[in-house]
Each structure stands twice: as C-alpha cells, then as structure tokens.
PDB file of C-alpha atoms and ligand atoms in Angstrom:
ATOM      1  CA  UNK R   1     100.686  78.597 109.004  1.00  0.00           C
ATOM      2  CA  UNK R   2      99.787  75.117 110.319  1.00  0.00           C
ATOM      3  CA  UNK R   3     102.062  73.215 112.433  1.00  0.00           C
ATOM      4  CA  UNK R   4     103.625  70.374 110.631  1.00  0.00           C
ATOM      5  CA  UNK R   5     101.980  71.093 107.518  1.00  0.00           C
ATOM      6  CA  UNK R   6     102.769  74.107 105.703  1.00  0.00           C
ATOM      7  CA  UNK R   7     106.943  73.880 105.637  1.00  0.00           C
ATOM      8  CA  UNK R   8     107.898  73.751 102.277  1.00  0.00           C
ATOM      9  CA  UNK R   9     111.829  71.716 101.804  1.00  0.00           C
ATOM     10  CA  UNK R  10     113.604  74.797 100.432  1.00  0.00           C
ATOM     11  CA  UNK R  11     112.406  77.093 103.278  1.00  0.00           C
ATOM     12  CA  UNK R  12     113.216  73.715 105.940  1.00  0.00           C
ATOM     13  CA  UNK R  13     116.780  73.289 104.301  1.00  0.00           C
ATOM     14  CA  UNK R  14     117.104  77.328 105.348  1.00  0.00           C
ATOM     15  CA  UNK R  15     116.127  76.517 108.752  1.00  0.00           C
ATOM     16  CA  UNK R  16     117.953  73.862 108.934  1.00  0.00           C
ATOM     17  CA  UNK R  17     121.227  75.496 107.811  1.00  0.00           C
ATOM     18  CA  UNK R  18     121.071  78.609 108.957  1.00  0.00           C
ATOM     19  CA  UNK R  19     123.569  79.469 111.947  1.00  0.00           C
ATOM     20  CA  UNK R  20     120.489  81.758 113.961  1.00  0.00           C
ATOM     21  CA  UNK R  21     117.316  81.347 113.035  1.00  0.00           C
ATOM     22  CA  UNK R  22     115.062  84.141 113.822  1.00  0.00           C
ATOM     23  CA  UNK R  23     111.526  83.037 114.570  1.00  0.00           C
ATOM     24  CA  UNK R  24     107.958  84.901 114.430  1.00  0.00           C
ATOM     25  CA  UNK R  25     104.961  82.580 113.662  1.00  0.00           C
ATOM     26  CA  UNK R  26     101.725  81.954 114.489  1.00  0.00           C
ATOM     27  CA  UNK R  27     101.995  79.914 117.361  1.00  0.00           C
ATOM     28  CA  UNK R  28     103.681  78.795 120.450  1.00  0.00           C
ATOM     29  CA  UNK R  29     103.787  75.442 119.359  1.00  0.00           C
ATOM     30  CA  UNK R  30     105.132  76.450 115.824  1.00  0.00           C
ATOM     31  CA  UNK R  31     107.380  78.447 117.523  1.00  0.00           C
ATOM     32  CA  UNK R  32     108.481  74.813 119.091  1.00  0.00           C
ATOM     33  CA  UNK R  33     108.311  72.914 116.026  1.00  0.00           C
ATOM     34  CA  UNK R  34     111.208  75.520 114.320  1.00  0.00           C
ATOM     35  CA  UNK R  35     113.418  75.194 117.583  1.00  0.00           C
ATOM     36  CA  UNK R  36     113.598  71.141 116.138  1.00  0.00           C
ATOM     37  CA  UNK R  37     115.227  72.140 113.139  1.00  0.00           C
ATOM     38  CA  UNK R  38     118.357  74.583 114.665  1.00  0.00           C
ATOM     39  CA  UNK R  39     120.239  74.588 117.838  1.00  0.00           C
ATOM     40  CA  UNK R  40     120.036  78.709 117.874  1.00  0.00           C
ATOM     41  CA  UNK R  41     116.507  79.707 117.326  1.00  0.00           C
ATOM     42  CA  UNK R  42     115.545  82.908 118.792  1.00  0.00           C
ATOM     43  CA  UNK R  43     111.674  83.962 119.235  1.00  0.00           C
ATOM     44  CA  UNK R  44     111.211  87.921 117.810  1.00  0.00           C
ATOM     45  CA  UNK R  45     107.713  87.462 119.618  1.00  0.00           C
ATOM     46  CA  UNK R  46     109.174  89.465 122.516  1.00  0.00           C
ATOM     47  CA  UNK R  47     109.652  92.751 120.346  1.00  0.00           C
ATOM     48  CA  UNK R  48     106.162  92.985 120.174  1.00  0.00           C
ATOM     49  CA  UNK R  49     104.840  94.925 123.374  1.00  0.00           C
ATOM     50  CA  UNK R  50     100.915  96.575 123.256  1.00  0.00           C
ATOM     51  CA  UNK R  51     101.216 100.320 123.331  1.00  0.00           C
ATOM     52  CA  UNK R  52     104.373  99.922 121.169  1.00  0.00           C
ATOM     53  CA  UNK R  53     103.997 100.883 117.511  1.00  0.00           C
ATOM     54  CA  UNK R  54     104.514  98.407 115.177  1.00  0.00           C
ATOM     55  CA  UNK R  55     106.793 100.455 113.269  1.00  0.00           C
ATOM     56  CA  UNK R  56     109.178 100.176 115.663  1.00  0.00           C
ATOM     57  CA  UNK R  57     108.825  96.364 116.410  1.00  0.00           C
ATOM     58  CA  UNK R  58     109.557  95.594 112.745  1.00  0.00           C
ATOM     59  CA  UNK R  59     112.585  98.143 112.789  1.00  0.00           C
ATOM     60  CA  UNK R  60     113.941  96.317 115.723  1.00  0.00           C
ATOM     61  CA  UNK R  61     113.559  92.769 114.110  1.00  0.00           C
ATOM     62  CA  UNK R  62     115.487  93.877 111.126  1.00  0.00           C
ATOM     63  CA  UNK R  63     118.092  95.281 113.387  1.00  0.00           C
ATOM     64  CA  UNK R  64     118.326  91.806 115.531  1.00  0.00           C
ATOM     65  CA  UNK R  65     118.406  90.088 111.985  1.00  0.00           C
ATOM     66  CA  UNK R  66     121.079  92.430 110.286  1.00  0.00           C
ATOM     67  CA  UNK R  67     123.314  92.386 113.341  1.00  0.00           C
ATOM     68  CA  UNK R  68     123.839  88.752 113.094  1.00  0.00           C
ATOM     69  CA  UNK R  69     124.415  89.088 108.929  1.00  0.00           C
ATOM     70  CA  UNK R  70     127.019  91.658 109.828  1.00  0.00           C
ATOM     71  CA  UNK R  71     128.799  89.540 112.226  1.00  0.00           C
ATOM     72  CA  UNK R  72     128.949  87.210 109.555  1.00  0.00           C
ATOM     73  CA  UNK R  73     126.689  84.140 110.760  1.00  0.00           C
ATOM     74  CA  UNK R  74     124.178  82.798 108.208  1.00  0.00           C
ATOM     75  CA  UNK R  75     121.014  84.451 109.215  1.00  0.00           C
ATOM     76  CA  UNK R  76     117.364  82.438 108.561  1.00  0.00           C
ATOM     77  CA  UNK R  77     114.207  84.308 109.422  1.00  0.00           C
ATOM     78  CA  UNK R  78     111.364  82.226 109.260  1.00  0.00           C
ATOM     79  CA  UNK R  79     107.991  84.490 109.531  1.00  0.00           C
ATOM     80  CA  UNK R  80     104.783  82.599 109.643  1.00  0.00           C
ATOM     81  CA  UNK R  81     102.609  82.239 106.502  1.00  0.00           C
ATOM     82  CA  UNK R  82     104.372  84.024 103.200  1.00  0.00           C
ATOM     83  CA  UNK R  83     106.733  86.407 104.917  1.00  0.00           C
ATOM     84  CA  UNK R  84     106.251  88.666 102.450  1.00  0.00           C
ATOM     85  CA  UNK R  85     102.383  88.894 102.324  1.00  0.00           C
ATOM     86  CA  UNK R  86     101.004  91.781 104.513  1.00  0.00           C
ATOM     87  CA  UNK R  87     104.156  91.592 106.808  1.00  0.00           C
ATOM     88  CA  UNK R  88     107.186  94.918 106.287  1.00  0.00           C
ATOM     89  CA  UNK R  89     110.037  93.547 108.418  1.00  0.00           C
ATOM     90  CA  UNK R  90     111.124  90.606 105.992  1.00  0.00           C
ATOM     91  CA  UNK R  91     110.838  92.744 103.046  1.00  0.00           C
ATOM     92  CA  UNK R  92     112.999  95.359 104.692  1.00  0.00           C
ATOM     93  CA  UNK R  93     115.456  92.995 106.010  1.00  0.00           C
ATOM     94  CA  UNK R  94     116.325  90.994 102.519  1.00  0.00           C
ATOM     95  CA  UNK R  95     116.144  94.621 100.955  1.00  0.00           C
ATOM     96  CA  UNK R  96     118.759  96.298 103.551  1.00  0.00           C
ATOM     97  CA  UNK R  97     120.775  92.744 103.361  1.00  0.00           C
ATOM     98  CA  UNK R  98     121.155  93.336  99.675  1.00  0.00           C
ATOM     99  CA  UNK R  99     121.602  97.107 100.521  1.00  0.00           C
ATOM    100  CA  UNK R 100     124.678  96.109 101.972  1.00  0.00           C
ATOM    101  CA  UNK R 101     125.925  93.889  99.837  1.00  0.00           C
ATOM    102  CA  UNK R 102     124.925  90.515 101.147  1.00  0.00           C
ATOM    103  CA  UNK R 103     122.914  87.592  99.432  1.00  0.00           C
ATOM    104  CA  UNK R 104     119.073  87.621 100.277  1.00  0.00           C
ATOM    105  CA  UNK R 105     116.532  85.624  98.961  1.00  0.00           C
ATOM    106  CA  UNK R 106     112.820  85.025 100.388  1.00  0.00           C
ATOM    107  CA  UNK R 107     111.127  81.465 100.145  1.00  0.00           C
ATOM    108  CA  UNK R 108     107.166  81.916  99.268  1.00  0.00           C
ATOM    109  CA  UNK R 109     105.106  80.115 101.939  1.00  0.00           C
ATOM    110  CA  UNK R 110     101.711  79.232 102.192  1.00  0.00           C
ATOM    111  CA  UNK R 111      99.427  82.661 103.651  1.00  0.00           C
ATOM    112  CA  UNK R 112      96.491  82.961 105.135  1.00  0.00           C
ATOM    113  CA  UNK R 113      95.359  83.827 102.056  1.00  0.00           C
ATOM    114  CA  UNK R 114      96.235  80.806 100.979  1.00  0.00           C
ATOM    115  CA  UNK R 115      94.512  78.668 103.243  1.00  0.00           C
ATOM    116  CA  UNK R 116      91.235  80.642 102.624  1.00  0.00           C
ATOM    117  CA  UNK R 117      91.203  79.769  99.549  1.00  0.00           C
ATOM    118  CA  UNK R 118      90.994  76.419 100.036  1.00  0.00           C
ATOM    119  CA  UNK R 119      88.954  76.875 103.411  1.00  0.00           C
ATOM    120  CA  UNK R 120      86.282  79.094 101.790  1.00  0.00           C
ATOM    121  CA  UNK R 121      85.965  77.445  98.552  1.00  0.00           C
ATOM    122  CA  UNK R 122      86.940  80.838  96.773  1.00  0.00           C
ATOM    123  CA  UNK R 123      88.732  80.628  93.512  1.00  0.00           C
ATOM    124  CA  UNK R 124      89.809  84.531  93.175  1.00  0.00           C
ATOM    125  CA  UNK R 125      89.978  84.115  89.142  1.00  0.00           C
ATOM    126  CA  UNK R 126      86.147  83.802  88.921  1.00  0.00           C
ATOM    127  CA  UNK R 127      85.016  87.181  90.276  1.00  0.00           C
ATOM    128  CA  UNK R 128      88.290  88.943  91.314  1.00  0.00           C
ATOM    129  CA  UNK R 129      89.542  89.550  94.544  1.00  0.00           C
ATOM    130  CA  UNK R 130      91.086  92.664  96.160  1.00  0.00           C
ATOM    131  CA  UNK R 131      92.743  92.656  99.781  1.00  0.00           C
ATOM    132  CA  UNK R 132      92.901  95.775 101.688  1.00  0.00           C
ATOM    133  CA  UNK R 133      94.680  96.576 105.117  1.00  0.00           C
ATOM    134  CA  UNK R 134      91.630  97.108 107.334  1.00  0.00           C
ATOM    135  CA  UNK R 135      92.918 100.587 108.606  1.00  0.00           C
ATOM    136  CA  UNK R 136      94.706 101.284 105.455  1.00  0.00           C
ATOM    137  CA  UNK R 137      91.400 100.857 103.951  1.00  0.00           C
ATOM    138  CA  UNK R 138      89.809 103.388 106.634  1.00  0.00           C
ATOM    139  CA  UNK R 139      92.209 105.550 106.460  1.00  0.00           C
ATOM    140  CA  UNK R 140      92.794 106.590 102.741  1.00  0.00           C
ATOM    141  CA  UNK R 141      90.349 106.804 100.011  1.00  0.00           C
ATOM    142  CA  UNK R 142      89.659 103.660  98.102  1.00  0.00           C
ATOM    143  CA  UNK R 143      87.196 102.208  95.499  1.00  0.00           C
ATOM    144  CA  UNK R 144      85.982  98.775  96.643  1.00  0.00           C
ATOM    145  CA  UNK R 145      84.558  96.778  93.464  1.00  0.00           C
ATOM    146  CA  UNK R 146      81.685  95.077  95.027  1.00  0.00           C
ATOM    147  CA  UNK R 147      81.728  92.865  91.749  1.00  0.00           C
ATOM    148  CA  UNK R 148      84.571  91.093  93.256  1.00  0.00           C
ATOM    149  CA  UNK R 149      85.960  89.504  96.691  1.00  0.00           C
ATOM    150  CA  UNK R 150      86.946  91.849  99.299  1.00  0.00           C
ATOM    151  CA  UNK R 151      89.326  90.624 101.787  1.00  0.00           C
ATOM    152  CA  UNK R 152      89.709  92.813 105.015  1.00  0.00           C
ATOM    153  CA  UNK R 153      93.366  91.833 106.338  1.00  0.00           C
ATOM    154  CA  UNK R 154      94.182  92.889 110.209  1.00  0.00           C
ATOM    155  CA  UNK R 155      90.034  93.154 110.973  1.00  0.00           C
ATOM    156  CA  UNK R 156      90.975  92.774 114.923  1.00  0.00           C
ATOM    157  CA  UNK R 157      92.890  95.914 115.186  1.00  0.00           C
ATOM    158  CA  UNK R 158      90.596  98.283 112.512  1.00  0.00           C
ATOM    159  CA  UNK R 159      91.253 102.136 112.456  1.00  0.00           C
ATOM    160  CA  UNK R 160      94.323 102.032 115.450  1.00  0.00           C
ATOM    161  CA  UNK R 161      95.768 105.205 113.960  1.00  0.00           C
ATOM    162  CA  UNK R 162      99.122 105.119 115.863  1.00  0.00           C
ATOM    163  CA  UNK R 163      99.709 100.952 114.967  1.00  0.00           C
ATOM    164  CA  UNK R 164     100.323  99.980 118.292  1.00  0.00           C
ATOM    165  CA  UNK R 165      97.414  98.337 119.769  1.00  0.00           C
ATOM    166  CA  UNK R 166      96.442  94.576 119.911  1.00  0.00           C
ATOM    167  CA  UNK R 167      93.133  95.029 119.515  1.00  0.00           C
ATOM    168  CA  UNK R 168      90.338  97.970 118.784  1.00  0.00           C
ATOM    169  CA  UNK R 169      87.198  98.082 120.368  1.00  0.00           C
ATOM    170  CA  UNK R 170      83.561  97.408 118.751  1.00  0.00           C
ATOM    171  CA  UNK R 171      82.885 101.380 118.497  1.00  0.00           C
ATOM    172  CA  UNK R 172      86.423 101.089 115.864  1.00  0.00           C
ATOM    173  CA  UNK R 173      84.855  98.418 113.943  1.00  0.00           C
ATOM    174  CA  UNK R 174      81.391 100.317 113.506  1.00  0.00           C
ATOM    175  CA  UNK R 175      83.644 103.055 111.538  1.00  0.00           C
ATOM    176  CA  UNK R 176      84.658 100.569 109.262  1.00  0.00           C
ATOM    177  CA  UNK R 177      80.845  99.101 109.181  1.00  0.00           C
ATOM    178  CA  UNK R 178      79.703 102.119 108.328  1.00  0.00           C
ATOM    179  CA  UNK R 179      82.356 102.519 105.542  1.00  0.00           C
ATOM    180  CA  UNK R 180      81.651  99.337 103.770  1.00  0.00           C
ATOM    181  CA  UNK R 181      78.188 100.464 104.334  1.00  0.00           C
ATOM    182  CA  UNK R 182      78.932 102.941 101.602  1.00  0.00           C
ATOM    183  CA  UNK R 183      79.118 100.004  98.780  1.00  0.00           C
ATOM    184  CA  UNK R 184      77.547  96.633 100.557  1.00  0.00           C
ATOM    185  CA  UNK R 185      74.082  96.547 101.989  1.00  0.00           C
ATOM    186  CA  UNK R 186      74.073  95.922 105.882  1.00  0.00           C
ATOM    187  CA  UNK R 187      72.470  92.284 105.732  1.00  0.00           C
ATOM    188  CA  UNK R 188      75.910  91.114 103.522  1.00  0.00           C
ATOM    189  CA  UNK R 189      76.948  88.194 104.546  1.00  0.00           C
ATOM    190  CA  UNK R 190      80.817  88.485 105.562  1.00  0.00           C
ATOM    191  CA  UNK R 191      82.822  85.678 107.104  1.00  0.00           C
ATOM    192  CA  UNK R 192      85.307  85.603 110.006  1.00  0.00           C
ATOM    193  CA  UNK R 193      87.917  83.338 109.244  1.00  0.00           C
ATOM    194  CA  UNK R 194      90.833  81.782 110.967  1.00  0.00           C
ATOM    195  CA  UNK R 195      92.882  79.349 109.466  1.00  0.00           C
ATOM    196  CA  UNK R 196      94.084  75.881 112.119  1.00  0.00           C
ATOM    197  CA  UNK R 197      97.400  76.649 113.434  1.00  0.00           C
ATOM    198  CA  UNK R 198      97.379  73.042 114.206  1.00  0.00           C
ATOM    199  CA  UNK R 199      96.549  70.557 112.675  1.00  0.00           C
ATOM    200  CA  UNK R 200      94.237  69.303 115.408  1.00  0.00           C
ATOM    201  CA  UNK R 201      91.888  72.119 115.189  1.00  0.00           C
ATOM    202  CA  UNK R 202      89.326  73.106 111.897  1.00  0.00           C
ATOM    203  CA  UNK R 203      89.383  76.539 110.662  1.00  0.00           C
ATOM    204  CA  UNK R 204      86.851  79.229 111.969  1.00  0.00           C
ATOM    205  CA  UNK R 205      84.696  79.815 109.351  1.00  0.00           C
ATOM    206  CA  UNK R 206      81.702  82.354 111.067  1.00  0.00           C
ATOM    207  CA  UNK R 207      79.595  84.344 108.324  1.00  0.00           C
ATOM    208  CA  UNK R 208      77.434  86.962 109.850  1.00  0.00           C
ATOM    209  CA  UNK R 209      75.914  89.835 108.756  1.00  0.00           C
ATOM    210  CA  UNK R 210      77.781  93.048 108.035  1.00  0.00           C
ATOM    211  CA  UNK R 211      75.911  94.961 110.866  1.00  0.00           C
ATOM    212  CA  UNK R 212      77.072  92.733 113.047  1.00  0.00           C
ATOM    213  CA  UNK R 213      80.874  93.120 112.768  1.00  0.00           C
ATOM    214  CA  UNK R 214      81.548  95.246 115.607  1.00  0.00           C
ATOM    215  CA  UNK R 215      79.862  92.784 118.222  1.00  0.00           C
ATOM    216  CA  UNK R 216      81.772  90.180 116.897  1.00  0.00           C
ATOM    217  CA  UNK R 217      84.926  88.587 118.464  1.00  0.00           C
ATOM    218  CA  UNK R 218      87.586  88.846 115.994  1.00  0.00           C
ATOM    219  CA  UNK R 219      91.449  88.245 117.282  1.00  0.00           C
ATOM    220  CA  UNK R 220      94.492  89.406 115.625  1.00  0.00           C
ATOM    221  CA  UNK R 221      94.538  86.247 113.431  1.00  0.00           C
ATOM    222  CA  UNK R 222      90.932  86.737 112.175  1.00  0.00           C
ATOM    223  CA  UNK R 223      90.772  87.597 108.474  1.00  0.00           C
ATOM    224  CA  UNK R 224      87.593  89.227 106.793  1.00  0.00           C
ATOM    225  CA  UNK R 225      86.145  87.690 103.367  1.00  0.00           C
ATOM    226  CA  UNK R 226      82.669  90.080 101.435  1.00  0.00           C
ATOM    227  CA  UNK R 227      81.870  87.860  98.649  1.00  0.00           C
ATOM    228  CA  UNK R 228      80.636  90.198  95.802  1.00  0.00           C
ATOM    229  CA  UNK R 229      77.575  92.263  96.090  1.00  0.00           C
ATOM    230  CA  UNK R 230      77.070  93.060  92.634  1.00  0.00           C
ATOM    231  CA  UNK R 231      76.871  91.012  89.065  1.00  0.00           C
ATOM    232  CA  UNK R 232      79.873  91.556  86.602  1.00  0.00           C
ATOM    233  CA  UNK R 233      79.215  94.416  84.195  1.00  0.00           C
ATOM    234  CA  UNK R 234      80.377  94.067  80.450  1.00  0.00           C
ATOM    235  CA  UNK R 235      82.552  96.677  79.457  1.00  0.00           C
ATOM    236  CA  UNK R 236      80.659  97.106  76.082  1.00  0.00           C
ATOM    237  CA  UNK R 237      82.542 100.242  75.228  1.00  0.00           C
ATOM    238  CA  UNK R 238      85.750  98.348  75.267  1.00  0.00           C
ATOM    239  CA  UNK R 239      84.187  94.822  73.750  1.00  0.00           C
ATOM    240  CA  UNK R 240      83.175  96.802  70.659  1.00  0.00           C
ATOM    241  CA  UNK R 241      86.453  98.213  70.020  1.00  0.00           C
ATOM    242  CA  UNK R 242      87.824  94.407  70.204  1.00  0.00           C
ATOM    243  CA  UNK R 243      85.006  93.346  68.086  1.00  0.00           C
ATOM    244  CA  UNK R 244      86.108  95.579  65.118  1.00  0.00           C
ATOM    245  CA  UNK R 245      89.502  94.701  65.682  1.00  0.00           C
ATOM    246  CA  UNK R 246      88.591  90.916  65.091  1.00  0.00           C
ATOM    247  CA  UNK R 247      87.152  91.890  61.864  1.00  0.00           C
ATOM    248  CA  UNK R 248      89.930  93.993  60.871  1.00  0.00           C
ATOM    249  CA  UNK R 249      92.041  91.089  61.458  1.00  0.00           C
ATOM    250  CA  UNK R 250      89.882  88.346  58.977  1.00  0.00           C
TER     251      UNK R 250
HETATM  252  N1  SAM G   1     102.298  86.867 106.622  1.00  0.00           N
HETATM  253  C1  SAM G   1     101.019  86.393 107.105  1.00  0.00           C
HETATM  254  C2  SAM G   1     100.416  85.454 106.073  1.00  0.00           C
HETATM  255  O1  SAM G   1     101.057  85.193 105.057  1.00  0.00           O
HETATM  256  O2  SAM G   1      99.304  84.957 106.282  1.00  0.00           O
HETATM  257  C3  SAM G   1     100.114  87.568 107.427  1.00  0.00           C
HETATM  258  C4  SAM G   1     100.632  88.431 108.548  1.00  0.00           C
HETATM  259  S1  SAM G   1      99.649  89.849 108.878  1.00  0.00           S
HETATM  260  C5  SAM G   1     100.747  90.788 109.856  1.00  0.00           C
HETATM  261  C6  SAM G   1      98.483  89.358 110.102  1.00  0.00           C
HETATM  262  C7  SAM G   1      97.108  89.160 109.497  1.00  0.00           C
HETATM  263  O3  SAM G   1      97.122  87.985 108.702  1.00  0.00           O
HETATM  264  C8  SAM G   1      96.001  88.936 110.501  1.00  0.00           C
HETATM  265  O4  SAM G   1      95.492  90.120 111.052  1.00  0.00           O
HETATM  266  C9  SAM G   1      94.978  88.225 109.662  1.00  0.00           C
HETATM  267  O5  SAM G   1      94.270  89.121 108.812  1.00  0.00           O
HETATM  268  C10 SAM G   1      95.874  87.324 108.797  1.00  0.00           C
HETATM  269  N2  SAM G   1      96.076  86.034 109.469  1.00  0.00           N
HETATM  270  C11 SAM G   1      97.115  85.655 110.212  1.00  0.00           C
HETATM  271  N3  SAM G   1      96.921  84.410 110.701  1.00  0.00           N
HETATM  272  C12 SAM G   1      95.719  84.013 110.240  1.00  0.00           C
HETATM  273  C13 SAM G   1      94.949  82.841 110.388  1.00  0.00           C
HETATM  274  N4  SAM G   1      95.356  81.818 111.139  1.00  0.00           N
HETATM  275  N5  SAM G   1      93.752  82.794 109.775  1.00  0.00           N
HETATM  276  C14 SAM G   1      93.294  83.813 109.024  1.00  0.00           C
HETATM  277  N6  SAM G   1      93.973  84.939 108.852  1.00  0.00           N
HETATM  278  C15 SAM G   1      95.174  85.044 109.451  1.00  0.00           C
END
C-alpha cells in the first residue's frame, strides 16, 4: 500500500525471484519501486481502460499471468495491498494455476483495511465490523447491523451496474445515501479515508455527514468507514440458555 513500507520479505523474495513479475499497485511510484527488485516487470495498469468492464480487465490479467506459467517462466504477481482482499484476478489466477497443475501460493499483504485500522483508531473486535462492496451492497438485499462498523469498499464508483466506469456521479451516490438512510440517521458521521501511498503524504481522514456523501469528492482509492449507530443488544434469549447450562455443569 505505501511505498517502501508495506513489503513484507516473503512477498520481496517472490519479487525478487520471480522470472516476470506482473505489477498492479497503487501508484506510479510503487509501480517504480517493484521495477528495483526484477529486470522483467510488466505494469497490468494498461488493461484497465474506462468504458471497459472490469470483468474483462481481470480475465485478461489472468490470461497475461497464465501465459507466462505455461511457457514455463516463474510467474510473480504483485497486486497492491492484500491481493486477495476485494480484488478477483489474483484469486482466479492462483486458482486456475493450481487448476492446471502448477504450484500457487498467495503472500497476505497489508490492505487498506489494514491501514484503517491503524489510521482510524478502530479495533473491529470491540463492536464488529462488516465490509460491503458499495454496489454489491446497492444492488442485492442486505442487513447492515448498525451495532457494528460498516465499511463501504469501492465508494467512488457506487451503483455502476455494468463495472466499467472510473467513477459515478453525485446523483449515484444519493442512491446509496438514501439506502443507508434506511438504517443510519442522515447527520451520521461517516469518514472518507485514503490511506498514504507514500510515505511523504498523511492519510485522508474527512468525516462528514451522511447527507453529504454525494457532494463529496471521493476517488477510486477512497474507502467509506459508519461507526455504529446503535448500542449492542444482549441476546438474553440465548444468555439464559448458557446460564442454565453453567449450572447444569456445577
Ligand atoms: N486489494 C486492495 C487492498 O487490499 O486494499 C483493495 C483493492 S479494491 C479493488 C479497491 C478499493 O480498495 C478502493 O475502491 C478502496 O475502497 C480501497 N482502497 C484502495 N486503496 C486505498 C487507499 N489508499 N486508502 C483507502 N482505501 C483504499
């Protein structure tokens, strides 16, 4: 996520091994930083075009990726963040890999969620914490727990039905206003936040008030964060039944 930070050794010795090394991160200058470690480091950043679905950008960088397994090079794909958090084309490319009969692993890196943690203050054992897709959330039917953290993932491109923009207008982001609406008075405080990509900037840490999401600038690296709305409820029904248990057990 940050440049020169967040590289742990096992996922460096990768890089650093690997005969290609396939590259999509979070930043031009990352993007440098990995061409460092390998002579043949190639950016995926290209595949992404606006107007293109995504679908079809992640099918192509597991086809780039594969292609170079099957000619039999060493093949390192180094994804910004945790390449497996809220990102399909690593999963799909260690899962085809294995499909076919070659070794796969994925190295756990530090995600925005991560970095939020830390940024925020949040510790999501205390209340909970659920992450949603922000047009996965629109889109199907879910059942936020305002008791807990919600964390809005993908904010900047809200309700793009065909996953191919780079960004949704305010009138997109109202939708999903008026859908957390539902469960989280407007005056909630949320927070836009954007982890440093380098370590020479600070985090953007903006808390506004629900109602004022859609005229707010959020990029494709902006992440959402509702701290709960509600108090924890016991769940006396189930405490008693533990509660006779206990004395069963004396
Ligand atoms: N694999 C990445 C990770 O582990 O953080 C996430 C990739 S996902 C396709 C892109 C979304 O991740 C963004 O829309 C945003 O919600 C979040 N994200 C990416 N970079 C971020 C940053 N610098 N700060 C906060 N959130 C970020």
């Amino acid at each position: 996520m940050t440049l020169g930070a967040h590289l742990a050794p096992r996922a460096r010795s990768h890089i650093e091994q690997a005969d290609v090394v396939f590259v999509a991160v979070s930043d031009p200058l990352v993007e440098l930083w990995v061409q460092q470690m390998n002579r043949d480091v190639r950016s995926l950043q290209p595949l992404y075009r606006e107007g293109k679905p995504r679908t079809d950008t992640y099918r192509e960088m597991v086809d780039v990726m594969l292609a170079e397994v099957r000619a039999g090079s060493t093949v390192c794909g180094a994804f910004y963040g945790h390449p497996g958090v809220f990102a399909q084309a690593p999963h799909r490319a260690v899962a085809q890999a294995r499909r076919e009969g070659f070794d796969a692993v994925m190295e756990p890196g530090i995600s925005a969620e991560d970095c939020l943690y830390a940024d925020l203050g949040i510790d999501p054992g205390e209340t909970g914490c659920q992450h949603y897709e922000a047009s996965q959330l629109m889109f199907y039917q879910r059942r936020i727990d305002t008791s807990a953290y919600l964390v809005v993932w993908q904010p900047g491109v809200a309700g793009d039905r065909g996953y191919r923009r780079f960004s949704t207008p305010a009138a997109y982001r109202q939708v999903l206003v008026d859908l957390l609406a539902e469960d989280y008075p407007l005056d909630h405080e949320c927070t836009v936040y954007e982890a440093a990509t380098s370590p020479l900037q600070s985090p953007r840490i903006e808390t506004l008030a629900l109602r004022d999401l859609p005229a707010a600038s959020l990029a494709a690296h902006s992440t959402l964060v509702l701290p709960p709305a509600t108090p924890l409820r016991r769940n006396e029904a189930l405490l008693a039944r533990l509660a006779l248990l206990d004395d069963a057990a004396r």
